[in-house]
Amino acid sequence: MTMDGTITNFKLGNRYDGRKVILKIQNIKSYREAAQLIGRKVIWVHPKKNTFIKGKIIRVHGKRGRVLAFFRKALPGFAVGSRVQIL
């Protein structure tokens, strides 16, 4: 079962590397629902090149159902606001 999500922002901090992003997933509204998604694969598809970057959901971010995903390569800045697929 695949789900759709949106990249809302990068996780920022002193050791920022661009590989951790915060995702908002459709129809996920609570911490408990988001916690069940930990470990699932995430795929971001480049809009023009048709290449993709794989990632994984590593933890819940906050109480409103956002999750933190870790990607293998750093995502470009224009990826904020774009869609991802959760497998």
PDB file of N, CA and C in Angstrom, residues 2-6 41-45 82-87:
ATOM      1  N   THR A   2       0.726   2.077  -0.995  1.00  0.00           N
ATOM      2  CA  THR A   2       1.518   3.298  -1.053  1.00  0.00           C
ATOM      3  C   THR A   2       0.702   4.473  -0.549  1.00  0.00           C
ATOM      4  N   MET A   3       1.398   5.446  -0.013  1.00  0.00           N
ATOM      5  CA  MET A   3       0.779   6.669   0.486  1.00  0.00           C
ATOM      6  C   MET A   3       1.519   7.847  -0.120  1.00  0.00           C
ATOM      7  N   ASP A   4       0.863   8.982  -0.140  1.00  0.00           N
ATOM      8  CA  ASP A   4       1.490  10.200  -0.633  1.00  0.00           C
ATOM      9  C   ASP A   4       1.806  11.117   0.532  1.00  0.00           C
ATOM     10  N   GLY A   5       2.890  11.848   0.385  1.00  0.00           N
ATOM     11  CA  GLY A   5       3.284  12.820   1.387  1.00  0.00           C
ATOM     12  C   GLY A   5       3.872  14.049   0.727  1.00  0.00           C
ATOM     13  N   THR A   6       4.102  15.070   1.542  1.00  0.00           N
ATOM     14  CA  THR A   6       4.670  16.321   1.058  1.00  0.00           C
ATOM     15  C   THR A   6       5.865  16.683   1.921  1.00  0.00           C
ATOM     16  N   LYS A  41       9.881   2.809   3.515  1.00  0.00           N
ATOM     17  CA  LYS A  41      10.706   3.443   2.485  1.00  0.00           C
ATOM     18  C   LYS A  41       9.987   4.665   1.916  1.00  0.00           C
ATOM     19  N   VAL A  42      10.794   5.652   1.510  1.00  0.00           N
ATOM     20  CA  VAL A  42      10.281   6.882   0.912  1.00  0.00           C
ATOM     21  C   VAL A  42      11.025   7.105  -0.399  1.00  0.00           C
ATOM     22  N   ILE A  43      10.304   7.544  -1.434  1.00  0.00           N
ATOM     23  CA  ILE A  43      10.925   7.823  -2.730  1.00  0.00           C
ATOM     24  C   ILE A  43      10.533   9.225  -3.176  1.00  0.00           C
ATOM     25  N   TRP A  44      11.549  10.029  -3.522  1.00  0.00           N
ATOM     26  CA  TRP A  44      11.336  11.351  -4.122  1.00  0.00           C
ATOM     27  C   TRP A  44      11.796  11.287  -5.571  1.00  0.00           C
ATOM     28  N   VAL A  45      10.935  11.710  -6.497  1.00  0.00           N
ATOM     29  CA  VAL A  45      11.242  11.660  -7.922  1.00  0.00           C
ATOM     30  C   VAL A  45      11.535  13.070  -8.411  1.00  0.00           C
ATOM     31  N   SER A  82       7.329  19.506  -2.634  1.00  0.00           N
ATOM     32  CA  SER A  82       7.050  18.488  -3.648  1.00  0.00           C
ATOM     33  C   SER A  82       6.540  17.201  -2.996  1.00  0.00           C
ATOM     34  N   ARG A  83       6.058  16.310  -3.828  1.00  0.00           N
ATOM     35  CA  ARG A  83       5.458  15.063  -3.370  1.00  0.00           C
ATOM     36  C   ARG A  83       6.489  13.952  -3.209  1.00  0.00           C
ATOM     37  N   VAL A  84       6.207  13.056  -2.269  1.00  0.00           N
ATOM     38  CA  VAL A  84       6.981  11.831  -2.100  1.00  0.00           C
ATOM     39  C   VAL A  84       6.004  10.665  -2.018  1.00  0.00           C
ATOM     40  N   GLN A  85       6.510   9.479  -2.281  1.00  0.00           N
ATOM     41  CA  GLN A  85       5.711   8.268  -2.140  1.00  0.00           C
ATOM     42  C   GLN A  85       6.253   7.454  -0.980  1.00  0.00           C
ATOM     43  N   ILE A  86       5.352   6.998  -0.129  1.00  0.00           N
ATOM     44  CA  ILE A  86       5.725   6.143   0.992  1.00  0.00           C
ATOM     45  C   ILE A  86       5.275   4.727   0.642  1.00  0.00           C
ATOM     46  N   LEU A  87       6.209   3.800   0.641  1.00  0.00           N
ATOM     47  CA  LEU A  87       5.914   2.412   0.263  1.00  0.00           C
ATOM     48  C   LEU A  87       5.661   1.555   1.487  1.00  0.00           C
TER      49      LEU A  87
END
